[in-house]
mmCIF file of C-alpha atoms in Angstrom:
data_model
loop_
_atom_site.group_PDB
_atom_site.id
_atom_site.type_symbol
_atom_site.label_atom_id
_atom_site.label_comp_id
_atom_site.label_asym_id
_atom_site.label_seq_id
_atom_site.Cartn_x
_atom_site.Cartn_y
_atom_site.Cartn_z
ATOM 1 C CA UNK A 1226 -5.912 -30.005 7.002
ATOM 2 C CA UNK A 1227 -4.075 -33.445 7.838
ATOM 3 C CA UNK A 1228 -0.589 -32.177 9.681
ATOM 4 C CA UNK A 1229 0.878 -35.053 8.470
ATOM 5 C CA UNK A 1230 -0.064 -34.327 4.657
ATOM 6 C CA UNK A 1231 0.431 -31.080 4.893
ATOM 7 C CA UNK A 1232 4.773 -30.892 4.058
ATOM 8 C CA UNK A 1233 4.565 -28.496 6.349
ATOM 9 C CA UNK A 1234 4.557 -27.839 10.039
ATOM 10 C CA UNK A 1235 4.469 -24.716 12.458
ATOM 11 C CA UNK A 1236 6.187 -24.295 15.558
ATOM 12 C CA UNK A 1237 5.894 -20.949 18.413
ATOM 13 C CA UNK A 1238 9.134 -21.083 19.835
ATOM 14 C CA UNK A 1239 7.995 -19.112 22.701
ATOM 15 C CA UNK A 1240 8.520 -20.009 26.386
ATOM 16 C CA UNK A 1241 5.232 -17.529 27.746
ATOM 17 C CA UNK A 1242 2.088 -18.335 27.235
ATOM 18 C CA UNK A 1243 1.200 -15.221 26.825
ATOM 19 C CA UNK A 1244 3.129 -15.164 23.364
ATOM 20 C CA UNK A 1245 1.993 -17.722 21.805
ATOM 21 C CA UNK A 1246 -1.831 -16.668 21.503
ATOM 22 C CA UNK A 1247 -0.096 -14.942 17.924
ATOM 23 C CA UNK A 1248 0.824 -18.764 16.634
ATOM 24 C CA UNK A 1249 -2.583 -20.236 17.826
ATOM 25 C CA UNK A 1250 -4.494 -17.615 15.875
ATOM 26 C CA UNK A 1251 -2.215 -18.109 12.734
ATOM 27 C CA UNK A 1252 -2.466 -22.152 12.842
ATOM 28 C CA UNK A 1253 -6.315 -21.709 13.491
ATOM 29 C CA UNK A 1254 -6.725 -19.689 10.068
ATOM 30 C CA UNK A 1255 -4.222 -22.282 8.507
ATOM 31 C CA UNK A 1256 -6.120 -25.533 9.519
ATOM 32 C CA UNK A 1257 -3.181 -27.155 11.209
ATOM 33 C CA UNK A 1258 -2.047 -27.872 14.443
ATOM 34 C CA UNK A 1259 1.020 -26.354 15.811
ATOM 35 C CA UNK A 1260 4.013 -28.358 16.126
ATOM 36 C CA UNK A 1261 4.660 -30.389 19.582
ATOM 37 C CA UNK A 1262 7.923 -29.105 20.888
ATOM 38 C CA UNK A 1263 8.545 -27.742 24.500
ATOM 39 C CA UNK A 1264 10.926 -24.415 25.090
ATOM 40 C CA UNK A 1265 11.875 -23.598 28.421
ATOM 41 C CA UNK A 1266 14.438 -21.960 30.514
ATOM 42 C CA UNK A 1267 16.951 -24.387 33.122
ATOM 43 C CA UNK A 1268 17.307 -23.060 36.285
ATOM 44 C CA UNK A 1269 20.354 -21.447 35.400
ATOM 45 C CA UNK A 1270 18.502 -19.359 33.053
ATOM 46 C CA UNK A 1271 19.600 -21.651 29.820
ATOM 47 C CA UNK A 1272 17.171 -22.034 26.768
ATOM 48 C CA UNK A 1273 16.488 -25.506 26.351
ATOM 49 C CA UNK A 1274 14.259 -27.133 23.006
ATOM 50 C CA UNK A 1275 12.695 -30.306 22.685
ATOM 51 C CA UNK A 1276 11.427 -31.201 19.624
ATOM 52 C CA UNK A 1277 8.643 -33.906 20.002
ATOM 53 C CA UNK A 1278 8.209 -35.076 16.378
ATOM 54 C CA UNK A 1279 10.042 -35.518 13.138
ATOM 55 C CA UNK A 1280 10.565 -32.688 11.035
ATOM 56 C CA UNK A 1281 12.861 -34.889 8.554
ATOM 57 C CA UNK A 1282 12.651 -33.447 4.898
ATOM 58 C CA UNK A 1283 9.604 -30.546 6.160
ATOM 59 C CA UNK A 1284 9.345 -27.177 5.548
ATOM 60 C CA UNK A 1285 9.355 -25.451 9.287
ATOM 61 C CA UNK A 1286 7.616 -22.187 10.318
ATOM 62 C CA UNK A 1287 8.725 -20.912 13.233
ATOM 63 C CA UNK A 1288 6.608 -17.948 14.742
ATOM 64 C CA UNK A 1289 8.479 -15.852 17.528
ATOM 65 C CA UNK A 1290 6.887 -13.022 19.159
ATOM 66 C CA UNK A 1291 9.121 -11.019 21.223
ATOM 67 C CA UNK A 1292 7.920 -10.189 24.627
ATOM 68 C CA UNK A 1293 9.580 -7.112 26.817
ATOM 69 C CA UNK A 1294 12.661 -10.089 27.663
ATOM 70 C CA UNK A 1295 13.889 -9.184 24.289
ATOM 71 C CA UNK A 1296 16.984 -11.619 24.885
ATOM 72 C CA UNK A 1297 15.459 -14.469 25.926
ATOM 73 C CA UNK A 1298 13.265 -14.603 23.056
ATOM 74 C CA UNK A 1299 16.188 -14.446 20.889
ATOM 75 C CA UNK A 1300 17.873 -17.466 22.378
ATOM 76 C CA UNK A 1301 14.574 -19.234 21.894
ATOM 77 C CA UNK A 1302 14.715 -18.459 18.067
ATOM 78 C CA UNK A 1303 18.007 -19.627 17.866
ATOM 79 C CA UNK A 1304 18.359 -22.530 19.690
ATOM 80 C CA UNK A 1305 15.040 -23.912 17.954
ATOM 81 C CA UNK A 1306 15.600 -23.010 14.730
ATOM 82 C CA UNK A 1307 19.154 -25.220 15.577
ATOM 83 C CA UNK A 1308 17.416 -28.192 16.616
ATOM 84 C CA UNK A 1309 15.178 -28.035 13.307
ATOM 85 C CA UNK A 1310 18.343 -27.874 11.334
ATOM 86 C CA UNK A 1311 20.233 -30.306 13.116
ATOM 87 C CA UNK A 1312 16.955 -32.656 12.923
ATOM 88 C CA UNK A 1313 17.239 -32.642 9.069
ATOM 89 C CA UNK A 1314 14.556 -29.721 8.623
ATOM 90 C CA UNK A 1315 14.433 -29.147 4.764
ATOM 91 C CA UNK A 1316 14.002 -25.565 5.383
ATOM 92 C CA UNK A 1317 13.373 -23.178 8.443
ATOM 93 C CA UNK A 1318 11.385 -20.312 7.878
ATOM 94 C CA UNK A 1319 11.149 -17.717 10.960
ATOM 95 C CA UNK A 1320 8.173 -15.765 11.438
ATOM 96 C CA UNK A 1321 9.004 -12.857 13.717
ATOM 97 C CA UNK A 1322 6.541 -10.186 13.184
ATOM 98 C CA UNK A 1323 8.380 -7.640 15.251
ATOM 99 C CA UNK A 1324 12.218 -7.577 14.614
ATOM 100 C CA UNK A 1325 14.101 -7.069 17.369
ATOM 101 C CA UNK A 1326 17.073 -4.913 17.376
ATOM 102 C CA UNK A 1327 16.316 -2.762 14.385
ATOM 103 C CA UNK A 1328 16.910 0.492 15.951
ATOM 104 C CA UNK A 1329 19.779 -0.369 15.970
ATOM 105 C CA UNK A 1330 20.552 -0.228 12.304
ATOM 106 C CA UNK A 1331 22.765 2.566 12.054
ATOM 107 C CA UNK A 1332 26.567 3.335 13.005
ATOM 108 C CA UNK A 1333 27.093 4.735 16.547
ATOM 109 C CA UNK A 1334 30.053 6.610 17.823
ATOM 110 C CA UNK A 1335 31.935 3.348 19.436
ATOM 111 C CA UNK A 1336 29.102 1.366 18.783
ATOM 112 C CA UNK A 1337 27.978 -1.689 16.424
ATOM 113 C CA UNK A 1338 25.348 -2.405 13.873
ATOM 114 C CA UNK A 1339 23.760 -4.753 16.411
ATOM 115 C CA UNK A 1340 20.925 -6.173 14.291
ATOM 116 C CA UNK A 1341 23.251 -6.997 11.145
ATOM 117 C CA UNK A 1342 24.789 -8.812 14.310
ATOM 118 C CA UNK A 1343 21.369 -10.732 15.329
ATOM 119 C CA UNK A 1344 20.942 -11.242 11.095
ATOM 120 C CA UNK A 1345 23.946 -13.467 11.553
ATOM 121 C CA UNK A 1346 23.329 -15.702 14.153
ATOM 122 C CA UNK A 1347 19.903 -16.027 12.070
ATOM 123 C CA UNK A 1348 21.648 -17.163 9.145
ATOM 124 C CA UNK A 1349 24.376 -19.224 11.016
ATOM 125 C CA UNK A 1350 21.488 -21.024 13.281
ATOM 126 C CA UNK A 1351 19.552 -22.636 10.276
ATOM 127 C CA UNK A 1352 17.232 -20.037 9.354
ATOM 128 C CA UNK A 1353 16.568 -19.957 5.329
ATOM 129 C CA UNK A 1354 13.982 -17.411 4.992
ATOM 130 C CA UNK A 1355 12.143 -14.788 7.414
ATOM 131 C CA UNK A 1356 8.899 -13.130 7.136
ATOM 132 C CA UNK A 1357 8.714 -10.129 9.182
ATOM 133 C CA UNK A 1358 6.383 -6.835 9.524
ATOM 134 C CA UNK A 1359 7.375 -3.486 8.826
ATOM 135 C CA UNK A 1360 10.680 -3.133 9.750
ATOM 136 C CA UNK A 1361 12.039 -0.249 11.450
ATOM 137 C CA UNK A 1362 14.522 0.953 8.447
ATOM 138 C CA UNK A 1363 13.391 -0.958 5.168
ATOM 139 C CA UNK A 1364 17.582 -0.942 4.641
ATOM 140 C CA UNK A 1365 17.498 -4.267 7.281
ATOM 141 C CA UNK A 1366 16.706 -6.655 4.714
ATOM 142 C CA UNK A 1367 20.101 -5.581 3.372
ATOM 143 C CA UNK A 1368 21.773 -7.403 6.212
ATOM 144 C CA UNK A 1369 20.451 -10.846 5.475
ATOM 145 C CA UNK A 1370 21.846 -13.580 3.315
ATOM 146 C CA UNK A 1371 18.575 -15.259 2.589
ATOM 147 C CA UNK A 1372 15.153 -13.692 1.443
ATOM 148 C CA UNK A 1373 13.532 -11.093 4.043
ATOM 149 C CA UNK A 1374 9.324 -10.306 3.038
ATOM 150 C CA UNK A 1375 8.510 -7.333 4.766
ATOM 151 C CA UNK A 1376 5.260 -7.137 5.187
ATOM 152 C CA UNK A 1377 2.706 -3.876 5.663
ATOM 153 C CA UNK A 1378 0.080 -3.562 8.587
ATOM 154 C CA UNK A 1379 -0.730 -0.091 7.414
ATOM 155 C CA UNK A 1380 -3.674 -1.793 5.369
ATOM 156 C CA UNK A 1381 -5.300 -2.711 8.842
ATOM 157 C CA UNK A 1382 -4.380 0.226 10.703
ATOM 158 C CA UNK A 1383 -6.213 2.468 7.770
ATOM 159 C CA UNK A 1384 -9.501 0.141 7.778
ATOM 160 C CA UNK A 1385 -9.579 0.524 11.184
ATOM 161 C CA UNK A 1386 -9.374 4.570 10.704
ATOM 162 C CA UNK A 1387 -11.935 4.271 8.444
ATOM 163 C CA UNK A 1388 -14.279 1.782 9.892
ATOM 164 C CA UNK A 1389 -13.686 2.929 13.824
ATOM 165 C CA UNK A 1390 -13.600 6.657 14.006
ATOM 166 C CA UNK A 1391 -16.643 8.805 13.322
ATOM 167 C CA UNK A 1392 -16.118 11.685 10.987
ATOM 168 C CA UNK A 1393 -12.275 10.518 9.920
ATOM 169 C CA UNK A 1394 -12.862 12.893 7.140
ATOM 170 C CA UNK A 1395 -11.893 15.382 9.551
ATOM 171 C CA UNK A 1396 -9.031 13.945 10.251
ATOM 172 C CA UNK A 1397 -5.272 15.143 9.626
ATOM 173 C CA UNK A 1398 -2.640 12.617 9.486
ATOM 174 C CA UNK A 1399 0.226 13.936 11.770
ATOM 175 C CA UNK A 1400 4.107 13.070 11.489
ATOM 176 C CA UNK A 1401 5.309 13.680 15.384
ATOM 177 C CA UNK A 1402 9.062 14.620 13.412
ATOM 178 C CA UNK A 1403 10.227 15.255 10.100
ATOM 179 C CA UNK A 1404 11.779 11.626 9.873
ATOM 180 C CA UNK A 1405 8.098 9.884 10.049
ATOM 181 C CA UNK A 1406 6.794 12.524 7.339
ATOM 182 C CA UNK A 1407 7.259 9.765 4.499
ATOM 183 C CA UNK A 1408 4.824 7.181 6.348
ATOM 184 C CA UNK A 1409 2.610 9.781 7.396
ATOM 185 C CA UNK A 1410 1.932 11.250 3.470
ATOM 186 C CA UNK A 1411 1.479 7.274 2.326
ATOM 187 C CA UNK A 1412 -1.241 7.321 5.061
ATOM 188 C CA UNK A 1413 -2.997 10.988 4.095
ATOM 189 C CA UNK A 1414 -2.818 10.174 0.382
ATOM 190 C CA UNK A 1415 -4.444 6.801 0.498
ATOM 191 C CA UNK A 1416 -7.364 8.298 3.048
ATOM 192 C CA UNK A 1417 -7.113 11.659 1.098
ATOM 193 C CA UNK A 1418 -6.603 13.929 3.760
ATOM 194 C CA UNK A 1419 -4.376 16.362 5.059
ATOM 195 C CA UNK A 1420 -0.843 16.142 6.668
ATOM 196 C CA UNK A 1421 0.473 18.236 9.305
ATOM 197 C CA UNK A 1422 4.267 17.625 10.943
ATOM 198 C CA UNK A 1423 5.910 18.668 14.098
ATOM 199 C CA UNK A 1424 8.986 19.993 14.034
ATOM 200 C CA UNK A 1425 11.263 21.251 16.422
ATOM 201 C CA UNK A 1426 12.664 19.257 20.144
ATOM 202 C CA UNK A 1427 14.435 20.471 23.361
ATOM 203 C CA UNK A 1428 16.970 18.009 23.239
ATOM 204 C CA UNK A 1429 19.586 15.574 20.928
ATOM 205 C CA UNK A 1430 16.887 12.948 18.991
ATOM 206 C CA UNK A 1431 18.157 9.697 17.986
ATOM 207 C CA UNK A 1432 18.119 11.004 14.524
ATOM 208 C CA UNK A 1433 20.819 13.048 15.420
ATOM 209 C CA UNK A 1434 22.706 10.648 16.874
ATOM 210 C CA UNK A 1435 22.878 7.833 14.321
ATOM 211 C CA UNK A 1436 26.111 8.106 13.570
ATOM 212 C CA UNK A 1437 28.674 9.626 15.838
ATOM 213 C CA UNK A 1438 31.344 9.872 13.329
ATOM 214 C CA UNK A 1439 29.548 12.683 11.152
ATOM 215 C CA UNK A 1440 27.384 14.266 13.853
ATOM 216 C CA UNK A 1441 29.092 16.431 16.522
ATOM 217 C CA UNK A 1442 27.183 16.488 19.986
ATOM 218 C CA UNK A 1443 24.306 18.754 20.015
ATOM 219 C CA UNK A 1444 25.869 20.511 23.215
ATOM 220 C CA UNK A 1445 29.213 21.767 22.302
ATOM 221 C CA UNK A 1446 31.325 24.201 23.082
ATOM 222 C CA UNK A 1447 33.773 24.949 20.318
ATOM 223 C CA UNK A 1448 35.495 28.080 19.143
ATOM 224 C CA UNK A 1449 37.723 26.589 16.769
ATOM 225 C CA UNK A 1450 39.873 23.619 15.748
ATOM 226 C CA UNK A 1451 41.969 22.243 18.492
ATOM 227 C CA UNK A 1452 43.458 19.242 16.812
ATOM 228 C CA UNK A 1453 42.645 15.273 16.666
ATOM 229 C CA UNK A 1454 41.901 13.900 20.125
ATOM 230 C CA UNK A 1455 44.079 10.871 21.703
ATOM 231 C CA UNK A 1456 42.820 8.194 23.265
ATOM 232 C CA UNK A 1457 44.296 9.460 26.481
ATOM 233 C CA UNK A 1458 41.844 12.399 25.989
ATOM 234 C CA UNK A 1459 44.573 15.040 24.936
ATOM 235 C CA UNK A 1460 44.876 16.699 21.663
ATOM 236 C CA UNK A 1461 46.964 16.132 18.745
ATOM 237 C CA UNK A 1462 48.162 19.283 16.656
ATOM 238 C CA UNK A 1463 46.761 18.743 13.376
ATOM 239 C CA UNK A 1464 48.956 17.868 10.414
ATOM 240 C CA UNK A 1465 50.893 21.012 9.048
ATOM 241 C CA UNK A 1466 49.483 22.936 6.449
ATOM 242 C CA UNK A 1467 46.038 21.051 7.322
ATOM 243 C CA UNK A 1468 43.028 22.976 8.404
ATOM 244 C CA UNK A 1469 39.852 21.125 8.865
ATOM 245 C CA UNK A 1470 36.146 22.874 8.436
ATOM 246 C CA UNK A 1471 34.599 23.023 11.688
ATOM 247 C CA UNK A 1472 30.970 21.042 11.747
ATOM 248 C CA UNK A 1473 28.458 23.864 13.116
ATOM 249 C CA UNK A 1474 26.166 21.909 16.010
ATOM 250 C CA UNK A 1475 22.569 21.756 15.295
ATOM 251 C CA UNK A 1476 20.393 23.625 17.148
ATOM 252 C CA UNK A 1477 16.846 22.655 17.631
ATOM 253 C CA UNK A 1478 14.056 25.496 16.403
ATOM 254 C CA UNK A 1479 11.472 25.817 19.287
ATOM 255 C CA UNK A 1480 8.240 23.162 18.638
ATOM 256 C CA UNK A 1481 6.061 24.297 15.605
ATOM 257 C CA UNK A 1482 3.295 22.279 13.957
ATOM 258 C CA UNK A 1483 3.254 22.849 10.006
ATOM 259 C CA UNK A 1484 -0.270 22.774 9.181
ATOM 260 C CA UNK A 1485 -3.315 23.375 10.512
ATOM 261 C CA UNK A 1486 -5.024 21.270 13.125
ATOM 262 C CA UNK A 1487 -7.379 23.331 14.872
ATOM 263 C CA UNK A 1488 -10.816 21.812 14.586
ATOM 264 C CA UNK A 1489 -9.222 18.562 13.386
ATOM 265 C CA UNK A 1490 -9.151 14.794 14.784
ATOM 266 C CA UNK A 1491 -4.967 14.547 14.612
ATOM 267 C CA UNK A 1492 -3.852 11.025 14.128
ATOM 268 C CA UNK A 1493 -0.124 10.480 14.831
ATOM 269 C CA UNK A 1494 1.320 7.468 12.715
ATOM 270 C CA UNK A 1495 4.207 5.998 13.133
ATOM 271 C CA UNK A 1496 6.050 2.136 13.052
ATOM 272 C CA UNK A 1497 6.757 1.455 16.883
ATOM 273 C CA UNK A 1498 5.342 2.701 19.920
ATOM 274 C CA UNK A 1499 7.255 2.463 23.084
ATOM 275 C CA UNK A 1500 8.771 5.403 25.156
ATOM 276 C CA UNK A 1501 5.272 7.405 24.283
ATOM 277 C CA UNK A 1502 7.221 10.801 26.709
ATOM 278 C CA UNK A 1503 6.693 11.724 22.438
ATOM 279 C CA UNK A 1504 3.918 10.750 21.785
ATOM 280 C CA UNK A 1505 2.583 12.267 24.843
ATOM 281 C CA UNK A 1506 4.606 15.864 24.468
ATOM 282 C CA UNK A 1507 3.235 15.329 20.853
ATOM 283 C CA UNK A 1508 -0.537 14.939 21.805
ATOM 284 C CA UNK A 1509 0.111 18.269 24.675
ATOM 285 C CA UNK A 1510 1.283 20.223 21.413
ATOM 286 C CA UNK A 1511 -2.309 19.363 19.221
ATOM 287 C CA UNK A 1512 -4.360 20.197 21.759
ATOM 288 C CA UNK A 1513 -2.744 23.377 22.419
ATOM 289 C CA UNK A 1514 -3.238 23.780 18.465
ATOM 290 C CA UNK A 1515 -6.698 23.548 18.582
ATOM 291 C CA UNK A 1516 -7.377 19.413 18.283
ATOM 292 C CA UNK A 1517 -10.343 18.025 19.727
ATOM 293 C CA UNK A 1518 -9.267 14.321 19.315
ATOM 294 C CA UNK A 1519 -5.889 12.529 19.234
ATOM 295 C CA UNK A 1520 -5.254 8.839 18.390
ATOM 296 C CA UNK A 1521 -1.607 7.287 17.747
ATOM 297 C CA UNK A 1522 -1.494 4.268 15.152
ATOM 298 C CA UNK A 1523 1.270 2.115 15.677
ATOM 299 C CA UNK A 1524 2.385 -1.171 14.535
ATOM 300 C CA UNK A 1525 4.669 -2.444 17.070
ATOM 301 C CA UNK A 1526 2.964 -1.566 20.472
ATOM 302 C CA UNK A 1527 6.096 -2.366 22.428
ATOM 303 C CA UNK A 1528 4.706 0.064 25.802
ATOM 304 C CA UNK A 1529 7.369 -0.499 27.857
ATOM 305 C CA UNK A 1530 7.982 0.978 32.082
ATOM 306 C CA UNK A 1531 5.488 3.237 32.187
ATOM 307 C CA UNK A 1532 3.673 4.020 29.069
ATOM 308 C CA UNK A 1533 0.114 2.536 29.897
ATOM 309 C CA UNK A 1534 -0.080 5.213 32.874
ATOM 310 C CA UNK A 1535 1.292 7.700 30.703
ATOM 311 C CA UNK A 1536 -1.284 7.131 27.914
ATOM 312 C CA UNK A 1537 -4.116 6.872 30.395
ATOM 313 C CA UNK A 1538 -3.203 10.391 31.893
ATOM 314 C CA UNK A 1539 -2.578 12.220 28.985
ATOM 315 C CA UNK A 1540 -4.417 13.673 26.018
ATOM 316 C CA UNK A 1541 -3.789 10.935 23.911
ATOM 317 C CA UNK A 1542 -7.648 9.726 23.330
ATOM 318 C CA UNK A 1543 -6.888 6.505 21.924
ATOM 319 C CA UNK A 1544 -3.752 4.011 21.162
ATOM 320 C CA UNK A 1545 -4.372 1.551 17.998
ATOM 321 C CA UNK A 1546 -1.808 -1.056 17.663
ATOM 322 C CA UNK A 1547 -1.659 -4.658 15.873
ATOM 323 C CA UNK A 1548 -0.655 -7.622 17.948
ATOM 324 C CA UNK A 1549 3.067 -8.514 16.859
ATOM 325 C CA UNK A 1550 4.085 -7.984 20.501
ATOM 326 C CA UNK A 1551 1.729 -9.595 22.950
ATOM 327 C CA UNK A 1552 -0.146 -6.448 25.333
ATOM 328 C CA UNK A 1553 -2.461 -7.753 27.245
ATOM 329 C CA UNK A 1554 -1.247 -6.735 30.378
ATOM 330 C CA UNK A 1555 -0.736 -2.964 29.189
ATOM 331 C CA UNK A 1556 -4.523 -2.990 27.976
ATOM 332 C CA UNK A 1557 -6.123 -4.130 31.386
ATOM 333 C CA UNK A 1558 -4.057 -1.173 32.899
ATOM 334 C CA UNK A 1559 -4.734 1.211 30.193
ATOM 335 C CA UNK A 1560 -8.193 1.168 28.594
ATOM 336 C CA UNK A 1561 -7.166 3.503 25.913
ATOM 337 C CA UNK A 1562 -4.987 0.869 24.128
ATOM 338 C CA UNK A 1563 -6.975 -0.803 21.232
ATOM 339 C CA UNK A 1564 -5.832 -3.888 19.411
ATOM 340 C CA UNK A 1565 -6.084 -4.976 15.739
ATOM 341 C CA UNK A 1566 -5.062 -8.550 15.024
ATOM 342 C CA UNK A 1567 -2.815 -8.739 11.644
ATOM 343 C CA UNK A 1568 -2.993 -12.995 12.226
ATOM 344 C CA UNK A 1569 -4.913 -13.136 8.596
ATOM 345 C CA UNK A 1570 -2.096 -11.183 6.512
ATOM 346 C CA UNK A 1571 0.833 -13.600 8.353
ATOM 347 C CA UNK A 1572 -0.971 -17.037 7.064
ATOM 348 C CA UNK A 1573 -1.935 -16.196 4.004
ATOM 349 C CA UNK A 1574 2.161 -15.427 3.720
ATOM 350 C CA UNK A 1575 3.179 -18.763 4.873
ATOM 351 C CA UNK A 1576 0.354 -20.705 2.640
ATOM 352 C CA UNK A 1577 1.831 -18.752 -0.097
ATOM 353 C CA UNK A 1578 5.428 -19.441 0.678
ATOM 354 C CA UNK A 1579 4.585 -22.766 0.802
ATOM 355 C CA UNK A 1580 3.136 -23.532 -2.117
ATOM 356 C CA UNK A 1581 5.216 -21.345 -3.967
ATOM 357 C CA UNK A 1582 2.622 -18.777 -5.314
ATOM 358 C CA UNK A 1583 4.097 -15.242 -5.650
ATOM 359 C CA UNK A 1584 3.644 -12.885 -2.364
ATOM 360 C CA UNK A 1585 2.751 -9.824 -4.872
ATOM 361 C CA UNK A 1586 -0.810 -9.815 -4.207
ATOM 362 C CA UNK A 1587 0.038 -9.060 -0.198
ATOM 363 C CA UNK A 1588 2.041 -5.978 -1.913
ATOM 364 C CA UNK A 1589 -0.666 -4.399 -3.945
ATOM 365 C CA UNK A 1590 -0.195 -0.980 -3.905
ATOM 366 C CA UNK A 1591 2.534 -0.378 -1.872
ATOM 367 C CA UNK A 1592 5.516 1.733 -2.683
ATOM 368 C CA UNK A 1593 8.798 1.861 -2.213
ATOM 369 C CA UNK A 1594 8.342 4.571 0.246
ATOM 370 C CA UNK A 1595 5.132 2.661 2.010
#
């Protein structure tokens, strides 16, 4: 395709090399050439963005991986995506197949929504439009001011069940806690098998922790009500006449699998993959159930500190993740890791986009609960 014909152009706004290999396999499946800009960081640690040719009156894709310097590759988004504008860019379209942030969706005690934070900045930098892949909490597109396509790797993840493990038909889809059930059913009904969930923890989850303001500590030693607390850490008598129900603290049932594994292949799903001390106590909890193989399908393989070590060392037989977040380094440490490239499903979005033909074909039977 002529660049120059095309009324569009694409752009990585990445610094490392090792995130752009995303963008180049995109552009190469596209037939253009990716846009001649340089990003790089001032020896102060500034983001800096030089845009090398006119992007007067284009539509502009920007694709943005984000590497383990979450932060950095934020700036990088921004500050490009505020050069386009500011170069006359008729619109900027972001392409960040992992968002960034999006645990951080809910209330904290004392906290902040942090990524309806980030959603800002997008909005307020230039962007007009994002194209992302599954999204922590589908809520997140709520945030945004402009349109938000979320799309689905599970489509690639469940070929590769089907296509890459001998006998998946004695497999059992496995939710590693109550909250991943949902995904974990859309994944045993569409490969017709069964589903088995662990429940139970020894400590607070995050689930349990959203929001501060409805969810008393897990640890908590309360024999009745004392009164509202003061900043200064004393208590206030309550109003007069005024007596509050006291919140009972959860307490976690010991670890339990519902369903039967034994005999089984188990195949943990889930959306991100990072901390795997989980996934790992997860895998532990299978074999002692009787499951002679273990894989964990993931979307995002973020595999941060420690986790290719972990992985290798544990019962955990195989990791199968797409490549939103560049991994290269965790795979030559951990053989286990296996990648499947999602670079087909991201053009065909931004031809689409571009030419204006409706995205519902890349939606085929998903549901809302998908």
């Amino acid at each position: 395709m002529n660049v120059a014909k095309s009324g569009y152009r694409v752009f990585s706004a990445n610094s490392s090399v090792a995130c752009t290999e995303l963008a180049k396999k995109i552009t190469e499946r596209l037939g253009v050439e990716l846009g001649k800009s340089v990003v790089f960081q001032e020896s102060n640690s500034e983001t800096r963005v030089d845009v090398k040719e006119s992007v007067r009156g284009q539509t502009i894709f920007i694709i943005q991986t984000i590497p383990r310097d979450v932060n950095t590759a934020i700036m990088e988004l921004l500050v490009m995506a505020y050069a386009l504008k500011t170069s006359c860019a008729k619109n900027i379209i972001g392409v960040i197949p992992y968002f960034p942030y999006s645990k951080q969706c809910k209330m904290r005690k004392r906290g902040s929504i942090v990524c309806k934070l980030l959603a800002s900045m997008l909005a307020k930098a230039g962007l007009t439009h994002i194209i992302t892949m599954d999204l922590h909490q589908k809520e997140i597109q709520g945030f945004f001011s402009f349109p938000v396509d979320n799309l689905r790797a599970s489509p690639f993840l469940i070929q590769y069940i089907q296509e890459e493990i001998p006998d998946y038909r004695n497999a059992i889809i496995v939710a590693k806690s109550p909250a991943a059930a949902k995904r974990a059913q859309s994944y045993a009904e569409r490969l017709r098998l069964g589903l088995a969930v662990i429940h139970g923890e020894a400590q607070c989850s995050e689930s349990d922790m959203a929001d501060g303001r409805h969810s008393p500590p897990c640890v908590r030693n309360t024999t009745g009500h004392t009164g509202l607390e003061l900043p200064s850490g004393k208590q206030q008598a309550p109003f007069p006449g005024i007596e509050l129900p006291i919140m009972m603290a959860k307490e976690k049932p010991p670890i339990t699998v519902v369903g039967d594994v034994g005999g089984r292949i188990a195949i943990i799903v889930d959306d991100i993959i990072d901390d795997v001390g989980d996934f790992v106590a997860a895998a532990e909890i299978l074999k002692e159930r009787g499951a002679y193989k273990i894989y964990i399908m993931a979307t995002h393989g973020l595999l941060s500190a420690d986790a290719p070590r972990l992985i290798e060392e544990s019962a955990i037989d195989e990791v199968v993740v797409t490549n939103t977040v560049p991994h290269e380094v965790q795979k030559l440490q951990c053989p286990k890791i296996k990648t499947v490239d999602v670079s087909m499903i991201l053009a065909e979005a931004i031809r689409r986009i571009h030419n204006g033909e409706s995205m519902a074909y890349l939606f085929r039977n998903i549901a809302v609960d998908d």
